[in-house]
Coordinates of C-alpha atoms in Angstrom, one line a residue:
M1 CA 0.4 -0.3 -0.3
A2 CA 1.6 3.3 -1.3
D3 CA 2.2 6.6 1.1
I4 CA 0.4 9.8 -0.5
V5 CA 0.8 13.4 -0.4
I6 CA -1.8 15.2 -1.9
A7 CA 0.4 19.1 -2.6
L8 CA -2.0 22.2 -3.0
D9 CA 0.1 25.5 -4.7
I10 CA -1.7 29.0 -4.3
G11 CA -0.1 30.6 -6.8
T12 CA -1.6 33.9 -8.2
T13 CA -2.5 33.7 -11.3
K14 CA -3.2 29.3 -11.4
I15 CA -3.7 26.8 -8.4
A16 CA -2.6 23.0 -8.3
A17 CA -3.1 20.4 -7.2
L18 CA -1.3 16.9 -7.1
A19 CA -0.8 13.4 -5.3
W20 CA 2.8 12.5 -4.5
N21 CA 3.5 8.5 -4.6
C22 CA 6.0 8.9 -1.7
Q23 CA 7.8 5.6 -2.0
T24 CA 8.1 5.9 -6.4
E25 CA 8.1 10.5 -5.8
E26 CA 5.9 10.5 -8.8
I27 CA 3.1 12.3 -9.2
V28 CA -0.4 10.0 -9.0
D29 CA -2.2 12.8 -11.0
L30 CA -2.6 16.1 -11.0
V31 CA -5.5 19.4 -11.7
S32 CA -4.9 22.8 -11.8
D33 CA -7.4 26.1 -12.2
A34 CA -6.6 29.7 -13.0
N35 CA -6.5 31.5 -10.3
L36 CA -10.2 34.1 -10.5
G37 CA -9.6 35.0 -6.9
T38 CA -7.9 38.8 -8.6
L39 CA -10.3 41.9 -8.1
D40 CA -10.8 44.0 -11.0
D41 CA -11.4 48.3 -10.5
L42 CA -9.8 49.0 -7.2
K43 CA -7.7 52.0 -6.5
P44 CA -4.4 52.4 -8.9
G45 CA -1.5 50.6 -7.4
H46 CA -3.6 48.2 -5.6
H47 CA -3.1 44.6 -6.3
E48 CA -6.2 41.8 -4.5
Q49 CA -7.8 38.7 -4.1
N50 CA -11.4 37.2 -2.8
A51 CA -9.3 34.9 -0.2
E52 CA -13.3 33.0 0.1
C53 CA -12.7 32.0 -3.9
I54 CA -9.0 31.4 -3.9
Y55 CA -10.4 28.7 -0.9
R56 CA -13.6 27.1 -2.9
T57 CA -10.3 26.6 -6.0
C58 CA -8.3 24.8 -3.5
H59 CA -11.4 22.5 -1.8
N60 CA -12.6 21.9 -5.7
L61 CA -10.0 21.1 -6.8
L62 CA -8.9 18.8 -3.6
N63 CA -12.6 17.2 -4.6
K64 CA -11.5 16.7 -8.7
L65 CA -8.2 14.7 -8.0
I66 CA -9.2 12.7 -5.2
F67 CA -12.1 11.2 -7.2
V68 CA -10.0 10.3 -10.2
E69 CA -9.6 6.6 -10.9
K70 CA -5.6 7.0 -10.0
L71 CA -6.1 7.4 -6.6
N72 CA -6.8 6.0 -4.1
A73 CA -7.8 7.7 -1.3
A74 CA -7.9 5.3 1.6
E75 CA -4.0 5.9 1.3
V76 CA -3.9 9.3 1.9
R77 CA -1.4 10.8 5.0
S78 CA -1.2 14.4 4.3
I79 CA -1.9 17.7 2.7
A80 CA 0.4 20.1 1.9
I81 CA 0.9 23.4 0.9
S82 CA 2.4 25.7 -0.7
G83 CA 2.1 29.5 -2.0
Q84 CA 2.6 32.9 -3.0
M85 CA 4.8 34.3 -1.1
H86 CA 4.7 38.2 0.7
G87 CA 0.7 38.8 0.6
V88 CA -1.2 39.4 3.8
L89 CA -4.8 39.4 4.5
L90 CA -6.8 39.4 8.3
A91 CA -9.3 37.4 9.2
D92 CA -11.1 36.7 13.2
Q93 CA -11.3 34.2 14.8
Q94 CA -13.6 31.9 13.5
L95 CA -11.6 32.8 9.8
R96 CA -14.1 35.2 8.3
P97 CA -12.2 37.2 6.0
L98 CA -12.0 41.9 7.8
T99 CA -10.2 41.6 3.8
N100 CA -8.9 40.3 1.2
L101 CA -6.2 39.6 0.1
I102 CA -3.5 42.8 -0.6
T103 CA -1.0 40.6 -2.3
W104 CA 3.0 40.7 -3.5
C105 CA 1.6 42.5 -6.4
D106 CA 0.3 44.8 -4.5
Q107 CA 1.9 48.8 -4.5
R108 CA -0.1 50.7 -1.4
S109 CA 3.3 51.0 0.4
A110 CA 5.4 52.7 -2.3
E111 CA 5.4 55.8 0.1
L112 CA 6.0 53.8 3.0
V113 CA 9.1 52.4 2.2
A114 CA 10.5 54.8 0.7
S115 CA 11.1 57.1 3.6
I116 CA 13.1 53.6 5.3
D117 CA 16.0 54.9 5.3
R118 CA 18.2 51.6 4.0
N119 CA 21.2 52.6 6.1
T120 CA 18.9 51.5 9.7
W121 CA 17.0 48.7 8.5
P122 CA 18.2 45.5 10.1
A123 CA 18.7 43.1 7.1
E124 CA 21.4 41.2 8.5
R125 CA 17.9 40.0 11.0
T126 CA 15.4 39.9 8.5
G127 CA 17.5 38.8 6.2
C128 CA 16.2 41.4 3.5
F129 CA 14.8 44.8 3.1
L130 CA 11.3 46.2 3.6
H131 CA 9.6 46.3 0.0
S132 CA 6.0 47.3 -1.4
G133 CA 3.8 44.3 -1.3
Y134 CA 5.5 42.3 1.8
G135 CA 3.3 41.7 4.0
G136 CA 5.6 44.4 7.2
A137 CA 4.6 47.4 5.0
T138 CA 1.1 46.3 4.1
L139 CA 0.4 46.4 7.2
A140 CA 2.3 49.1 8.5
V141 CA -0.2 51.0 6.3
L142 CA -3.1 49.5 7.3
A143 CA -1.7 50.2 10.7
S144 CA -2.2 54.3 9.7
E145 CA -5.3 54.2 8.0
Q146 CA -7.0 51.9 11.8
K147 CA -8.1 50.0 9.3
I148 CA -6.6 47.0 11.4
P149 CA -10.0 45.8 13.2
A150 CA -9.0 44.2 16.6
G151 CA -9.1 40.4 17.6
A152 CA -7.8 40.5 13.5
V153 CA -5.2 37.5 12.7
A154 CA -2.8 38.1 10.2
L155 CA -2.3 35.7 7.4
T156 CA -0.5 34.8 4.3
I157 CA -2.8 32.9 2.1
A158 CA -1.2 30.0 2.7
D159 CA -1.5 30.2 5.7
Y160 CA -5.4 31.1 5.9
I161 CA -6.5 27.8 3.7
A162 CA -4.3 25.4 6.2
A163 CA -6.1 26.9 8.9
R164 CA -10.0 26.6 6.8
F165 CA -8.3 23.0 6.5
C166 CA -7.9 22.2 10.4
G167 CA -8.8 25.3 12.4
V168 CA -5.3 25.8 13.3
I169 CA -3.7 28.9 12.6
A170 CA -0.3 29.7 12.4
T171 CA 2.5 30.4 10.0
G172 CA 5.7 28.9 9.2
A173 CA 9.4 30.3 8.9
S174 CA 9.2 30.7 5.1
H175 CA 6.5 32.2 4.7
A176 CA 6.4 34.6 7.9
A177 CA 9.8 36.6 6.6
S178 CA 8.7 37.0 3.0
W179 CA 6.7 39.7 5.1
G180 CA 10.1 41.3 6.1
I181 CA 9.3 41.7 9.8
M182 CA 10.8 38.3 10.5
N183 CA 13.9 37.6 12.8
V184 CA 15.0 34.6 10.1
Q185 CA 18.2 34.1 12.2
D186 CA 16.4 33.6 15.9
N187 CA 13.4 32.3 14.3
C188 CA 11.0 35.0 15.9
W189 CA 8.9 38.6 15.1
D190 CA 11.1 41.7 14.9
R191 CA 8.9 43.2 17.6
E192 CA 11.8 46.3 16.9
L193 CA 10.6 46.5 13.6
I194 CA 6.7 46.0 14.7
S195 CA 7.1 48.5 16.9
R196 CA 9.1 51.0 14.9
L197 CA 6.3 50.1 12.2
D198 CA 3.3 50.2 14.6
I199 CA 1.9 47.3 13.5
P200 CA -0.4 45.9 16.5
V201 CA 2.2 42.5 17.7
D202 CA -0.7 40.9 18.4
I203 CA -1.8 40.1 14.8
L204 CA 0.5 38.1 14.1
P205 CA -0.2 34.1 13.9
E206 CA 2.4 31.6 15.9
I207 CA 5.6 30.8 13.9
K208 CA 5.7 26.8 14.0
P209 CA 8.5 25.0 13.1
E210 CA 8.6 24.5 8.6
M211 CA 6.8 21.6 8.3
T212 CA 4.9 20.9 11.4
E213 CA 1.7 19.0 11.3
L214 CA -1.1 21.4 11.8
G215 CA -3.5 19.3 12.4
R216 CA -6.6 16.9 11.8
L217 CA -8.7 16.8 8.1
N218 CA -11.9 18.8 9.0
V219 CA -13.9 19.4 6.1
N220 CA -15.2 16.6 4.6
L221 CA -13.3 15.7 1.3
G222 CA -13.5 12.2 1.5
L223 CA -10.3 11.2 3.1
P224 CA -9.6 9.3 6.4
K225 CA -10.2 11.0 8.9
E226 CA -6.7 10.6 10.1
V227 CA -5.2 12.8 7.6
T228 CA -3.2 15.4 8.8
V229 CA -2.8 19.1 7.4
C230 CA 1.3 20.5 7.5
L231 CA 2.3 23.7 7.8
P232 CA 2.3 25.4 4.2
L233 CA 5.8 26.4 2.5
G234 CA 6.6 29.6 1.2
D235 CA 6.7 28.6 -3.4
N236 CA 10.4 29.8 -3.6
Q237 CA 11.6 27.0 -1.3
A238 CA 9.2 24.4 -2.6
S239 CA 10.1 24.7 -6.2
F240 CA 13.8 25.0 -5.4
F241 CA 13.2 21.6 -3.3
G242 CA 10.4 20.8 -6.3
T243 CA 13.6 20.9 -9.3
C244 CA 16.7 20.4 -6.9
G245 CA 15.7 18.1 -4.3
F246 CA 17.4 18.2 -0.6
G247 CA 21.3 18.8 -1.5
N248 CA 22.8 21.4 -1.8
N249 CA 25.2 21.3 -4.9
S250 CA 22.5 22.8 -7.5
M251 CA 21.6 26.3 -8.1
L252 CA 18.3 27.2 -9.8
L253 CA 16.8 29.4 -12.2
N254 CA 13.6 30.1 -12.7
L255 CA 11.8 32.3 -14.8
G256 CA 8.9 32.0 -15.7
T257 CA 6.0 35.5 -14.6
G258 CA 9.0 37.0 -12.8
G259 CA 12.5 35.7 -13.1
Q260 CA 14.2 34.5 -9.1
I261 CA 18.6 32.7 -8.9
S262 CA 18.4 30.9 -5.7
F263 CA 21.1 28.7 -4.1
P264 CA 21.5 27.3 -0.7
L265 CA 23.7 27.9 2.5
D266 CA 24.7 26.9 5.0
Q267 CA 25.4 29.3 7.3
F268 CA 23.3 33.0 7.0
D269 CA 24.8 35.3 5.2
F270 CA 23.2 38.7 3.3
K271 CA 24.6 40.1 0.5
H272 CA 22.5 43.3 -0.3
E273 CA 21.4 43.0 -4.0
L274 CA 19.3 39.2 -2.8
E275 CA 17.8 38.1 -0.1
T276 CA 18.1 35.6 2.9
R277 CA 15.2 32.8 3.5
P278 CA 14.8 30.1 5.4
L279 CA 15.2 27.0 4.3
P280 CA 13.3 24.1 6.2
F281 CA 16.0 21.1 7.5
G282 CA 18.1 23.4 8.3
G283 CA 20.0 26.3 6.1
F284 CA 19.5 29.3 4.1
L285 CA 17.9 30.2 0.9
L286 CA 20.0 33.0 -0.5
V287 CA 17.7 34.7 -3.8
G288 CA 17.7 37.8 -6.3
A289 CA 14.2 38.8 -8.1
S290 CA 13.4 40.6 -11.5
L291 CA 10.6 41.9 -11.3
C292 CA 10.1 42.1 -14.8
G293 CA 11.4 38.4 -15.2
G294 CA 10.2 36.6 -18.1
R295 CA 7.1 39.3 -18.9
S296 CA 9.9 41.3 -21.1
Y297 CA 9.3 38.6 -23.6
A298 CA 5.6 38.9 -23.9
Y299 CA 6.2 43.1 -23.6
L300 CA 8.2 42.0 -27.5
K301 CA 6.0 39.5 -28.3
D302 CA 2.7 41.9 -27.7
F303 CA 5.2 44.6 -29.9
F304 CA 5.1 42.1 -32.3
R305 CA 1.7 41.5 -32.0
Q306 CA 0.6 45.1 -32.4
A307 CA 3.1 45.8 -35.6
L308 CA 1.0 42.8 -37.5
K309 CA -2.2 44.0 -36.7
E310 CA -1.4 47.7 -37.6
F311 CA -0.2 46.2 -41.2
T312 CA -1.8 43.1 -41.7
G313 CA -5.4 43.4 -40.0
Q314 CA -4.2 40.2 -38.2
E315 CA -4.3 38.6 -35.2
F316 CA -1.3 35.9 -34.2
G317 CA -1.9 34.0 -31.2
D318 CA 1.0 33.4 -27.9
G319 CA 2.2 30.5 -28.9
E320 CA 2.3 31.1 -33.1
L321 CA 4.6 34.7 -32.3
Y322 CA 6.6 33.0 -29.6
K323 CA 7.5 30.5 -32.1
V324 CA 9.1 32.4 -34.6
M325 CA 10.6 34.7 -32.0
D326 CA 12.9 32.7 -30.7
R327 CA 13.6 30.9 -34.1
M328 CA 14.4 34.6 -34.7
A329 CA 16.5 34.7 -32.5
A330 CA 18.3 31.4 -32.7
G331 CA 19.0 32.4 -36.2
S332 CA 20.7 36.0 -36.2
H333 CA 24.1 36.4 -35.9
A334 CA 23.3 40.3 -34.4
E335 CA 22.3 40.2 -31.1
L336 CA 21.3 43.9 -29.5
T337 CA 21.9 44.7 -25.5
V338 CA 19.0 44.7 -23.9
D339 CA 18.7 46.0 -20.2
S340 CA 15.3 44.0 -19.2
R341 CA 15.1 45.7 -15.7
F342 CA 11.5 47.3 -17.4
A343 CA 9.7 47.7 -14.1
G344 CA 12.9 48.2 -11.9
T345 CA 14.5 46.8 -9.3
R346 CA 13.2 45.8 -5.6
L347 CA 15.6 48.6 -4.9
E348 CA 15.9 51.1 -7.8
P349 CA 12.1 50.9 -8.3
G350 CA 12.2 54.1 -10.8
L351 CA 14.3 51.9 -12.6
S352 CA 13.7 51.7 -16.4
G353 CA 15.5 48.7 -18.8
M354 CA 17.0 50.1 -22.2
I355 CA 18.4 48.9 -25.8
E356 CA 21.2 49.9 -26.5
N357 CA 24.3 49.0 -28.8
I358 CA 22.3 49.5 -31.6
T359 CA 24.1 50.7 -35.2
V360 CA 23.1 50.3 -38.7
N361 CA 23.7 47.2 -39.5
N362 CA 22.0 45.2 -36.7
F363 CA 18.3 46.6 -35.7
S364 CA 16.4 43.1 -36.9
P365 CA 13.7 41.9 -35.0
G366 CA 16.0 38.3 -34.8
A367 CA 19.2 40.7 -32.9
L368 CA 16.0 42.3 -31.2
C369 CA 14.5 38.6 -29.8
R370 CA 18.5 37.8 -29.1
G371 CA 19.1 40.6 -27.0
F372 CA 15.8 40.2 -24.6
T373 CA 16.4 36.8 -23.9
R374 CA 20.4 37.0 -22.9
G375 CA 19.1 40.6 -20.9
M376 CA 16.4 38.2 -19.2
I377 CA 19.2 35.3 -18.2
R378 CA 21.3 37.9 -17.6
E379 CA 19.7 40.4 -15.3
L380 CA 19.7 36.9 -13.0
T381 CA 23.4 35.6 -13.5
G382 CA 24.4 39.3 -12.6
M383 CA 22.8 38.8 -9.0
V384 CA 25.7 36.1 -8.5
D385 CA 28.9 36.6 -6.6
R386 CA 31.8 34.6 -9.3
D387 CA 33.8 33.1 -6.3
E388 CA 29.6 31.4 -5.2
I389 CA 29.1 29.6 -8.6
G390 CA 32.4 27.3 -8.9
K391 CA 30.9 25.8 -5.3
F392 CA 27.9 24.5 -7.3
A393 CA 27.7 20.9 -10.0
D394 CA 25.0 22.8 -11.8
V395 CA 22.2 25.0 -13.0
M396 CA 18.4 23.4 -12.6
V397 CA 16.6 25.5 -14.1
S398 CA 12.5 25.9 -14.2
G399 CA 9.6 28.4 -15.3
N400 CA 8.3 28.6 -19.1
G401 CA 10.5 31.1 -20.1
V402 CA 13.5 28.6 -20.2
R403 CA 12.2 25.8 -20.7
K404 CA 10.5 26.5 -23.9
N405 CA 13.0 28.8 -24.7
P406 CA 17.1 26.9 -25.9
L407 CA 18.8 30.0 -26.8
A408 CA 17.9 30.9 -23.3
M409 CA 19.5 26.7 -21.5
E410 CA 22.7 28.3 -23.5
F411 CA 22.7 32.1 -21.6
I412 CA 22.4 30.5 -19.1
T413 CA 25.2 28.3 -19.4
E414 CA 27.4 31.0 -21.4
E415 CA 27.0 33.2 -18.0
L416 CA 27.6 31.0 -15.5
G417 CA 29.9 28.1 -16.7
L418 CA 27.8 25.7 -15.5
P419 CA 26.1 22.7 -17.0
C420 CA 22.2 23.7 -17.1
V421 CA 19.9 21.1 -16.8
A422 CA 15.5 21.6 -17.2
S423 CA 13.9 20.1 -14.5
D424 CA 11.3 17.5 -15.5
S425 CA 9.2 18.6 -13.1
R426 CA 5.5 19.6 -13.7
E427 CA 4.6 22.5 -10.5
E428 CA 7.9 22.6 -8.8
A429 CA 6.4 24.2 -6.1
A430 CA 3.1 22.0 -5.3
V431 CA 5.9 18.4 -5.6
G432 CA 8.4 20.6 -3.2
A433 CA 6.2 21.4 -1.1
A434 CA 5.5 17.2 -1.1
M435 CA 8.8 16.3 -0.7
A436 CA 8.8 18.6 2.2
A437 CA 5.6 17.3 4.0
A438 CA 7.3 13.3 3.0
K439 CA 10.2 14.1 4.9
A440 CA 8.7 16.4 7.7
T441 CA 6.5 13.6 8.6
G442 CA 8.6 10.3 8.3
L443 CA 7.1 8.7 4.8
V444 CA 10.4 8.4 3.0

């Protein structure tokens, strides 16, 4: 009889659920659906999602997964959850939402963040600076506007869904650290910072050890009554496990809507341009993030689509356009220099991208596609200290921005000097959450 872990990954645009066989280390089955929780007609700079809508999607996906023919529900041992980081919602003690989920995309705290002197921010404790969209900054704005009701508790969306499934309100280090107000070295809320930001300390949930079994499932999903719900894991850490496993000899480069480069550390270390995040089972993850990431190539695709429509009157699909762009990039002997920081950076939000090195001989669609591809890669690889690279055997890659673009993998190898290996996992974050839950509960 197999041991099965069911895992949810709650992304900003998509939610996935899968069943993971702990013995064969394979996906039994997988279902997914769009995250339809995003709200329209908000104030400029605001980005919110309906938590109840997200819960219903998660519940429906689990129902769909549990009743597929491939899965024996009696073999399910636990539920693991991964989810988008940085965002925050307020709920009451009965887990009724008091606010929407204010996501990592939200910019309402930009003015507050700009007013903070980074020289006085204790990044050696938090592992990061405070940025717009981080839960600590969002909570500070809500507190200043007196929008935090008495008795409220602040949660990430993954923590909220876990609590709805088992009734236990808590968070883990990976999600708590993503708010920017946790002392990641001492594994506790940083009370000095919380006081400085005037955030009511009693709204912050207890930080439990990562991958703790929170409690038994108390929602009727047709599963055995012994099934437990594990403390959620941040999607960055989950993706690292799901792609690189539990070893420490691989880097991870993910390029999707955004972009991240991550590599493990045995001990805490902070670098100004990067973030140091807690890693379950010991150590830390050093992470560099690009805000535009794969969207920069999508911007170029939209430019070509608009131009083609103006010239021909025809509409072309994304897949068709990307295929031609990839072919032109691979076949071009010329390459423009592209700075892909079109959305700025977290430390310098006012930065804009650039296209350079244009001459009378090289301004072609292929050279532009080639330059955009390298620009996306170089922004991420440029965040890594050259001395660090030699510690790793290879760089694992995930995300459609590289998985579907062979030239991107070639550029990664050129920039880092390491073999580039494409992940064969589907839904890396959900797989990583399942793997971590299985390890933490002794199933593997």
